[in-house]
mmCIF file of C-alpha atoms in Angstrom:
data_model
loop_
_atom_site.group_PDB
_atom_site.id
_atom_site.type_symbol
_atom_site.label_atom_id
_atom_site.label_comp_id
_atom_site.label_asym_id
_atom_site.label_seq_id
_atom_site.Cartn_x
_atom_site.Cartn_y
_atom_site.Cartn_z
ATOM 1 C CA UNK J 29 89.719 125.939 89.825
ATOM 2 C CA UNK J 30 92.898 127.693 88.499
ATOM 3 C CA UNK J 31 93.559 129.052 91.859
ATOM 4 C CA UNK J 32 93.254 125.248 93.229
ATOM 5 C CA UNK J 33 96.061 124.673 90.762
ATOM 6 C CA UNK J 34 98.020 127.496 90.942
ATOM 7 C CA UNK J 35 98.357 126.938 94.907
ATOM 8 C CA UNK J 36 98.831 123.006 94.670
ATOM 9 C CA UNK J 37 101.690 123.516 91.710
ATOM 10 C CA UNK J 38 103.296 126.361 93.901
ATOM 11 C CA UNK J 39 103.230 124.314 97.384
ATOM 12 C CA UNK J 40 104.337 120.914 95.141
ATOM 13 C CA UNK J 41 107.812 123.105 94.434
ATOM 14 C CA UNK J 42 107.886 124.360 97.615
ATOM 15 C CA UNK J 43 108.393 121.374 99.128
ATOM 16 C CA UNK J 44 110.243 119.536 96.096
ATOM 17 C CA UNK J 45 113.016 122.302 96.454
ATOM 18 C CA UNK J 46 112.826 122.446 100.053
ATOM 19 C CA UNK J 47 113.489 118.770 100.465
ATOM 20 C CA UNK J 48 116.467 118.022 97.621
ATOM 21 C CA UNK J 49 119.621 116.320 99.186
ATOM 22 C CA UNK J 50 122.294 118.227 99.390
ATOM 23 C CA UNK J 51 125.470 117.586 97.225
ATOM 24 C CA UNK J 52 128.036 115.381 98.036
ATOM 25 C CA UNK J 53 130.755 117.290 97.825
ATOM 26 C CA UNK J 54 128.623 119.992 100.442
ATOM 27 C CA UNK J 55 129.281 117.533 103.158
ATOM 28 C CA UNK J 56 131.794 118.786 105.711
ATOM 29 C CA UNK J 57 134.696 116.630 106.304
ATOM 30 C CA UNK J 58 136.106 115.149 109.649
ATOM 31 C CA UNK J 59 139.580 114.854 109.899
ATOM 32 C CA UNK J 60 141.828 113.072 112.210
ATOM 33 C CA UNK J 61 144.953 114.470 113.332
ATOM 34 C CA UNK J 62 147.347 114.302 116.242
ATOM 35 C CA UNK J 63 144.377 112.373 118.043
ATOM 36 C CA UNK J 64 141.695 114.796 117.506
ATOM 37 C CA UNK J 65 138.890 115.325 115.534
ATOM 38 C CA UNK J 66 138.338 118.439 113.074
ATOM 39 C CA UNK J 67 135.149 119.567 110.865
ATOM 40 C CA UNK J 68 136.442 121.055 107.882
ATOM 41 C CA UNK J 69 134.282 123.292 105.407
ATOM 42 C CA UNK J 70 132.959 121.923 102.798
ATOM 43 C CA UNK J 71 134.472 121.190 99.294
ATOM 44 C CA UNK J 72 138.283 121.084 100.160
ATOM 45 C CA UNK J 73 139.906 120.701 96.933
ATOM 46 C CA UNK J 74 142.465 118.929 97.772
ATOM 47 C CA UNK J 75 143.782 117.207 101.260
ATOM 48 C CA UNK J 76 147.683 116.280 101.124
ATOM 49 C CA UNK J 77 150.481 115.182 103.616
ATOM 50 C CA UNK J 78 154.267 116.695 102.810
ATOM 51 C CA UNK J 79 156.285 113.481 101.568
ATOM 52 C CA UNK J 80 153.559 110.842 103.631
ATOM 53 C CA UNK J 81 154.558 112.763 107.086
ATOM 54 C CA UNK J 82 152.324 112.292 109.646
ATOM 55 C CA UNK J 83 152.618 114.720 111.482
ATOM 56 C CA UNK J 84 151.917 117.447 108.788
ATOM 57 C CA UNK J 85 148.624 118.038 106.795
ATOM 58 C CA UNK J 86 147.040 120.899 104.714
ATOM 59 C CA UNK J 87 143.993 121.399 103.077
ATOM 60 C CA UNK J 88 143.566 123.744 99.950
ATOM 61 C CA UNK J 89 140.133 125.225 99.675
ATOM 62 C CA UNK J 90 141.367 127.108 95.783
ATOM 63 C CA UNK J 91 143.595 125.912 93.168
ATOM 64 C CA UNK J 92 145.536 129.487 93.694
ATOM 65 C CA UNK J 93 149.095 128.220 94.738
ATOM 66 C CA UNK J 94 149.609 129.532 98.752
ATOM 67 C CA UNK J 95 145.940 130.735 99.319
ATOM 68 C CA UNK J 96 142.782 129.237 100.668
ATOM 69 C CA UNK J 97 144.468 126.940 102.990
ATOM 70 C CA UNK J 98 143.990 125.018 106.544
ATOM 71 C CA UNK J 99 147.301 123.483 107.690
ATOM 72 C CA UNK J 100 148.127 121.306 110.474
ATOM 73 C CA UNK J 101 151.353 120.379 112.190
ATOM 74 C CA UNK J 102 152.482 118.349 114.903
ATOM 75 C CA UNK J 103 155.275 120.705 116.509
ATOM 76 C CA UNK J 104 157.960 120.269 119.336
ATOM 77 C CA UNK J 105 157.332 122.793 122.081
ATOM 78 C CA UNK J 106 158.373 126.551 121.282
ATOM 79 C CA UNK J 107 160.583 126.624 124.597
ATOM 80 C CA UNK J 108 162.546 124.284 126.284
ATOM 81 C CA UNK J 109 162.270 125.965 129.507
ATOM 82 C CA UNK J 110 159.037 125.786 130.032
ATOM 83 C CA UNK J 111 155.761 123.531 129.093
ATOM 84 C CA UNK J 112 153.387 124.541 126.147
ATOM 85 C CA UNK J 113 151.017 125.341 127.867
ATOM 86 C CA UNK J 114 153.162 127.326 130.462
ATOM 87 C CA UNK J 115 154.655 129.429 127.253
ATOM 88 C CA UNK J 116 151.256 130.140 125.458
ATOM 89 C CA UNK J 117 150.180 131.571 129.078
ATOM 90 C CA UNK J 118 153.283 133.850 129.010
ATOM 91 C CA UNK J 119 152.373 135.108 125.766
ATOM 92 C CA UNK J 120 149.168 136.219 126.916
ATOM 93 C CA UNK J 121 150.827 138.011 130.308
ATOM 94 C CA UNK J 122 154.149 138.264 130.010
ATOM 95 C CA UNK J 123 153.997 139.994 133.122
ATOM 96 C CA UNK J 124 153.742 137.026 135.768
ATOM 97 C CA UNK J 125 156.177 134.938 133.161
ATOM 98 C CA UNK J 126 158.643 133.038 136.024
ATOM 99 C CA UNK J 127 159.490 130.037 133.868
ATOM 100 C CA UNK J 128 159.410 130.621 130.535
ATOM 101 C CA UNK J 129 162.717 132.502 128.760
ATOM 102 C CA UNK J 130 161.744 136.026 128.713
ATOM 103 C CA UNK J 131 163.490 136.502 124.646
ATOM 104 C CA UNK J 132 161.477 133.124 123.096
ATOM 105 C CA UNK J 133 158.318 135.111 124.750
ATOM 106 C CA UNK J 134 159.088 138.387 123.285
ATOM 107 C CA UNK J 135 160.322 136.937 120.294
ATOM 108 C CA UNK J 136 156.888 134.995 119.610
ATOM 109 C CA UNK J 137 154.752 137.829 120.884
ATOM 110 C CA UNK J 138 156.217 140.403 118.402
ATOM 111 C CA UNK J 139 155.600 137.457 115.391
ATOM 112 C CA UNK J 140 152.414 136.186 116.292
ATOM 113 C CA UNK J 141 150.571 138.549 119.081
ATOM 114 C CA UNK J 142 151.959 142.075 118.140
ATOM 115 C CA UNK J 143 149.183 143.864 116.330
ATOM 116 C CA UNK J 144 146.214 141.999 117.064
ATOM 117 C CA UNK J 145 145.325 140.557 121.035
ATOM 118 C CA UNK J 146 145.784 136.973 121.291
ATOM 119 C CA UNK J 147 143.373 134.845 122.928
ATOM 120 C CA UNK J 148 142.584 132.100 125.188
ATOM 121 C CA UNK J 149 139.966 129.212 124.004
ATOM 122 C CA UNK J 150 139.338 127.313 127.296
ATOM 123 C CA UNK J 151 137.895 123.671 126.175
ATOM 124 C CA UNK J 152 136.986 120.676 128.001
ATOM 125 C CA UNK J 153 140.247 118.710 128.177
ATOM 126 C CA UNK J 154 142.888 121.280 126.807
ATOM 127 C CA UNK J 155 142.997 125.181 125.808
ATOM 128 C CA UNK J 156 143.691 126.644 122.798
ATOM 129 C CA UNK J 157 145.579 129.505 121.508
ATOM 130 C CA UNK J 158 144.809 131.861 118.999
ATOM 131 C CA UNK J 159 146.808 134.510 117.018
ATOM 132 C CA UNK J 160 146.717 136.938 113.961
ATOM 133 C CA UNK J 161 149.362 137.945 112.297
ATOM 134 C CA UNK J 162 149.980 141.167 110.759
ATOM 135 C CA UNK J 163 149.132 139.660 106.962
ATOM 136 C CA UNK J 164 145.844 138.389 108.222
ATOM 137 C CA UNK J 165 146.413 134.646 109.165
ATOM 138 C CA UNK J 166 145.661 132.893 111.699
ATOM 139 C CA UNK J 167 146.858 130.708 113.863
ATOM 140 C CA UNK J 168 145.795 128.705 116.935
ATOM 141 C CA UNK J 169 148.299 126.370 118.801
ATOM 142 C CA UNK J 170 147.099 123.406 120.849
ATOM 143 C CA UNK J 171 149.564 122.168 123.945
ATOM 144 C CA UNK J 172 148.827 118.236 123.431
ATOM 145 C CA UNK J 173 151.561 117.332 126.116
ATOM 146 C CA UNK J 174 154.784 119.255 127.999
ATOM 147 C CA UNK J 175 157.053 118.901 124.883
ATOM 148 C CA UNK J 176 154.265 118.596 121.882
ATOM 149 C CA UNK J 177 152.257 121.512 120.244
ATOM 150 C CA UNK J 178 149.148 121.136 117.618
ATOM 151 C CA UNK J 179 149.475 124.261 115.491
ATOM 152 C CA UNK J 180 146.458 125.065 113.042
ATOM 153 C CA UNK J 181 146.920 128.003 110.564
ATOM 154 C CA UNK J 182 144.792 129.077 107.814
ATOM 155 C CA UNK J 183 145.021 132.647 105.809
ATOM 156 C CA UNK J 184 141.251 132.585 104.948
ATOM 157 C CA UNK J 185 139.254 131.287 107.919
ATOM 158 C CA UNK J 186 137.542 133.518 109.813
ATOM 159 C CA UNK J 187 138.614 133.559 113.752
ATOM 160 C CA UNK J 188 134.967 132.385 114.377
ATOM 161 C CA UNK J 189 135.059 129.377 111.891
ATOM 162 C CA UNK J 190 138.496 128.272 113.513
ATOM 163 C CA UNK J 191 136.789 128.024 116.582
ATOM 164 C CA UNK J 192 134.122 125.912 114.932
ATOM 165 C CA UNK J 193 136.489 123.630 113.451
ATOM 166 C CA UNK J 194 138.006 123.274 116.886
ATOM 167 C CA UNK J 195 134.198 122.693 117.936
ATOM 168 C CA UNK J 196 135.188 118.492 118.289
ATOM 169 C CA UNK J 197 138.466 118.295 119.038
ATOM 170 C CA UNK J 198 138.187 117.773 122.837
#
């Protein structure tokens, strides 16, 4: 009889704990930006726009001033001589570079692409960029048209969790 009780108490909080909602502040935000969908971690601390621009965002993950952060800006291309998209592909083989200026590409490359191999992320309806930088951020740059960039940057997401968040942009 005390083994009938033991097992039914121990499979009652099995399944009590099993089955508690999470949190509400566990739930991972979606964010809109630049006409795309992101899923943020969960429990941002704070979410703010510089002076109510639109075309800037970040999102602090620690109340440590500069750390813990996911920011994301609209940008005007890097070079005028070339597309985005064009540019990003120089980066990545400067080599067979025929359009883009061969200084903004070495320039870039040396900031964003010197220590650590930059990378590709094909997608559905446009590619993505990604880049390390010597103080271990990252950074991955979206072309959204010829003269408009998406750039992402965060100094404490993992290059695998970036890609998540990029998981529903397309």
């Amino acid at each position: 009889m005390q083994l009938h009780l033991f097992i039914t108490t121990l499979l009652t909080l099995a399944l009590c704990t099993g089955c508690q909602a999470q949190p509400p502040n566990s739930v991972e935000p979606v964010v809109h930006f630049a006409g795309l969908a992101f899923t943020l971690p969960a429990q941002p601390m704070m979410m703010a726009t510089a002076n109510q621009r639109a075309d800037f965002l970040v999102v602090k993950y620690s109340a440590e001033p500069g750390r813990d952060y996911v920011a994301f800006s609209q940008e005007a291309r890097i070079d005028n001589s070339c597309s985005s998209e064009a540019f990003f592909q120089a980066v990545l083989k400067p080599a067979q570079n025929t359009a883009c200026d061969r200084q903004a590409v070495a320039i870039f490359t040396q900031q964003f692409a010197h220590q650590y191999p930059a990378q590709r992320w094909s997608g559905a309806e446009r590619n993505a960029y990604y880049f390390q930088t010597d103080d271990q951020r990252k950074f991955v740059f979206i072309p959204l048209s010829a003269d408009k960039l998406l750039k992402i940057d965060s100094d404490f997401l993992s290059e695998q969790q970036l890609r998540g968040l990029l998981g529903g942009s397309d």
